Amino acid sequence: MSNITVIVQHSGHWNETTNYTAFKVVGLLVAPNCDYAKLLGMICNELQLKTESTSVIIEYQAKDGYPPFKIVDDLHVMFYLELKKREPELTKYPL
């Protein structure tokens, strides 16, 4: 199966209407069998973060104004990747 395109928005903040704003963006190609550790490693590598000295929170929003979903383990990664596979729009569900 082919890789899944994932947009990562970072260095921004959640505003009062629960939307992530003032961010920078990068793109990743994620394998469909990716686990939490690999995803975290890819994000940290792309953003040049050291996992041992940085706390990374991985979240995405299902729709505007909706509270963000957190990704904290392999099951959450599997759910997120399944969601991304079903959505053809590249910018839908950014991390």
PDB file of C-alpha atoms in Angstrom:
ATOM      1  CA  MET A   1       0.000   0.000   0.000  1.00  0.00           C
ATOM      2  CA  SER A   2       1.210   3.513  -0.756  1.00  0.00           C
ATOM      3  CA  ASN A   3       2.300   6.148   1.733  1.00  0.00           C
ATOM      4  CA  ILE A   4      -0.180   8.576   3.263  1.00  0.00           C
ATOM      5  CA  THR A   5       0.403  12.315   2.897  1.00  0.00           C
ATOM      6  CA  VAL A   6       0.210  14.131   6.227  1.00  0.00           C
ATOM      7  CA  ILE A   7       0.432  17.868   6.802  1.00  0.00           C
ATOM      8  CA  VAL A   8       2.070  18.920  10.082  1.00  0.00           C
ATOM      9  CA  GLN A   9       1.240  22.360  11.415  1.00  0.00           C
ATOM     10  CA  HIS A  10       3.579  23.552  14.166  1.00  0.00           C
ATOM     11  CA  SER A  11       4.761  26.563  16.166  1.00  0.00           C
ATOM     12  CA  GLY A  12       1.237  28.007  16.368  1.00  0.00           C
ATOM     13  CA  HIS A  13      -1.467  28.121  19.021  1.00  0.00           C
ATOM     14  CA  TRP A  14      -5.104  27.172  19.623  1.00  0.00           C
ATOM     15  CA  ASN A  15      -7.336  30.251  19.672  1.00  0.00           C
ATOM     16  CA  GLU A  16     -10.542  30.888  21.638  1.00  0.00           C
ATOM     17  CA  THR A  17     -12.684  29.269  18.908  1.00  0.00           C
ATOM     18  CA  THR A  18     -10.637  26.029  19.047  1.00  0.00           C
ATOM     19  CA  ASN A  19      -8.796  26.615  15.773  1.00  0.00           C
ATOM     20  CA  TYR A  20      -5.028  26.294  15.359  1.00  0.00           C
ATOM     21  CA  THR A  21      -3.594  29.590  14.071  1.00  0.00           C
ATOM     22  CA  ALA A  22      -0.318  31.400  13.312  1.00  0.00           C
ATOM     23  CA  PHE A  23       1.452  28.134  12.426  1.00  0.00           C
ATOM     24  CA  LYS A  24       4.212  26.896  10.128  1.00  0.00           C
ATOM     25  CA  VAL A  25       3.656  23.840   7.966  1.00  0.00           C
ATOM     26  CA  VAL A  26       5.587  20.813   6.661  1.00  0.00           C
ATOM     27  CA  GLY A  27       4.530  17.672   4.824  1.00  0.00           C
ATOM     28  CA  LEU A  28       5.327  14.040   5.606  1.00  0.00           C
ATOM     29  CA  LEU A  29       4.884  10.758   3.768  1.00  0.00           C
ATOM     30  CA  VAL A  30       3.792   8.212   6.357  1.00  0.00           C
ATOM     31  CA  ALA A  31       3.749   4.448   5.834  1.00  0.00           C
ATOM     32  CA  PRO A  32       0.314   2.888   6.386  1.00  0.00           C
ATOM     33  CA  ASN A  33       1.764   0.568   9.060  1.00  0.00           C
ATOM     34  CA  CYS A  34       3.447   3.413  10.983  1.00  0.00           C
ATOM     35  CA  ASP A  35       3.307   3.212  14.773  1.00  0.00           C
ATOM     36  CA  TYR A  36       3.373   5.977  17.389  1.00  0.00           C
ATOM     37  CA  ALA A  37       7.135   5.848  17.972  1.00  0.00           C
ATOM     38  CA  LYS A  38       7.870   6.090  14.227  1.00  0.00           C
ATOM     39  CA  LEU A  39       5.405   8.958  13.728  1.00  0.00           C
ATOM     40  CA  LEU A  40       6.835  10.854  16.688  1.00  0.00           C
ATOM     41  CA  GLY A  41      10.358  10.243  15.378  1.00  0.00           C
ATOM     42  CA  MET A  42       9.432  11.496  11.901  1.00  0.00           C
ATOM     43  CA  ILE A  43       7.876  14.671  13.311  1.00  0.00           C
ATOM     44  CA  CYS A  44      10.811  15.338  15.640  1.00  0.00           C
ATOM     45  CA  ASN A  45      13.296  14.706  12.830  1.00  0.00           C
ATOM     46  CA  GLU A  46      11.473  17.055  10.449  1.00  0.00           C
ATOM     47  CA  LEU A  47      11.201  19.793  13.084  1.00  0.00           C
ATOM     48  CA  GLN A  48      14.751  19.139  14.330  1.00  0.00           C
ATOM     49  CA  LEU A  49      13.578  18.395  17.888  1.00  0.00           C
ATOM     50  CA  LYS A  50      15.337  16.150  20.387  1.00  0.00           C
ATOM     51  CA  THR A  51      12.802  13.698  21.814  1.00  0.00           C
ATOM     52  CA  GLU A  52      14.674  13.329  25.089  1.00  0.00           C
ATOM     53  CA  SER A  53      14.528  17.062  25.860  1.00  0.00           C
ATOM     54  CA  THR A  54      11.261  18.097  24.170  1.00  0.00           C
ATOM     55  CA  SER A  55       7.636  17.372  24.975  1.00  0.00           C
ATOM     56  CA  VAL A  56       5.689  16.849  21.758  1.00  0.00           C
ATOM     57  CA  ILE A  57       1.890  16.843  21.658  1.00  0.00           C
ATOM     58  CA  ILE A  58       0.352  15.373  18.507  1.00  0.00           C
ATOM     59  CA  GLU A  59      -3.206  16.520  17.828  1.00  0.00           C
ATOM     60  CA  TYR A  60      -5.603  16.964  14.922  1.00  0.00           C
ATOM     61  CA  GLN A  61      -9.019  18.507  14.490  1.00  0.00           C
ATOM     62  CA  ALA A  62     -11.936  16.682  12.846  1.00  0.00           C
ATOM     63  CA  LYS A  63     -13.723  19.946  11.926  1.00  0.00           C
ATOM     64  CA  ASP A  64     -13.570  23.658  12.702  1.00  0.00           C
ATOM     65  CA  GLY A  65     -14.549  24.514  16.258  1.00  0.00           C
ATOM     66  CA  TYR A  66     -14.263  20.867  17.329  1.00  0.00           C
ATOM     67  CA  PRO A  67     -11.892  20.021  20.191  1.00  0.00           C
ATOM     68  CA  PRO A  68      -8.660  18.396  18.985  1.00  0.00           C
ATOM     69  CA  PHE A  69      -8.062  14.650  19.096  1.00  0.00           C
ATOM     70  CA  LYS A  70      -4.782  13.656  20.765  1.00  0.00           C
ATOM     71  CA  ILE A  71      -2.557  10.936  19.361  1.00  0.00           C
ATOM     72  CA  VAL A  72      -0.805   9.210  22.244  1.00  0.00           C
ATOM     73  CA  ASP A  73      -0.393   5.561  21.178  1.00  0.00           C
ATOM     74  CA  ASP A  74      -0.407   3.085  18.294  1.00  0.00           C
ATOM     75  CA  LEU A  75      -4.214   2.729  18.253  1.00  0.00           C
ATOM     76  CA  HIS A  76      -4.663   6.481  17.885  1.00  0.00           C
ATOM     77  CA  VAL A  77      -2.153   6.477  15.012  1.00  0.00           C
ATOM     78  CA  MET A  78      -4.028   3.634  13.297  1.00  0.00           C
ATOM     79  CA  PHE A  79      -7.337   5.525  13.649  1.00  0.00           C
ATOM     80  CA  TYR A  80      -5.802   8.744  12.319  1.00  0.00           C
ATOM     81  CA  LEU A  81      -4.167   7.031   9.317  1.00  0.00           C
ATOM     82  CA  GLU A  82      -7.441   5.285   8.458  1.00  0.00           C
ATOM     83  CA  LEU A  83      -9.186   8.668   8.552  1.00  0.00           C
ATOM     84  CA  LYS A  84      -6.503  10.164   6.258  1.00  0.00           C
ATOM     85  CA  LYS A  85      -6.768   7.259   3.792  1.00  0.00           C
ATOM     86  CA  ARG A  86     -10.488   7.947   3.366  1.00  0.00           C
ATOM     87  CA  GLU A  87     -10.046  11.705   2.826  1.00  0.00           C
ATOM     88  CA  PRO A  88      -8.672  12.779  -0.586  1.00  0.00           C
ATOM     89  CA  GLU A  89      -8.181  16.447   0.401  1.00  0.00           C
ATOM     90  CA  LEU A  90      -4.485  16.929   1.225  1.00  0.00           C
ATOM     91  CA  THR A  91      -4.998  19.621   3.885  1.00  0.00           C
ATOM     92  CA  LYS A  92      -7.794  17.809   5.775  1.00  0.00           C
ATOM     93  CA  TYR A  93      -6.847  16.607   9.281  1.00  0.00           C
ATOM     94  CA  PRO A  94      -3.412  18.199   9.662  1.00  0.00           C
ATOM     95  CA  LEU A  95      -1.389  17.281  12.732  1.00  0.00           C
TER      96      LEU A  95
END
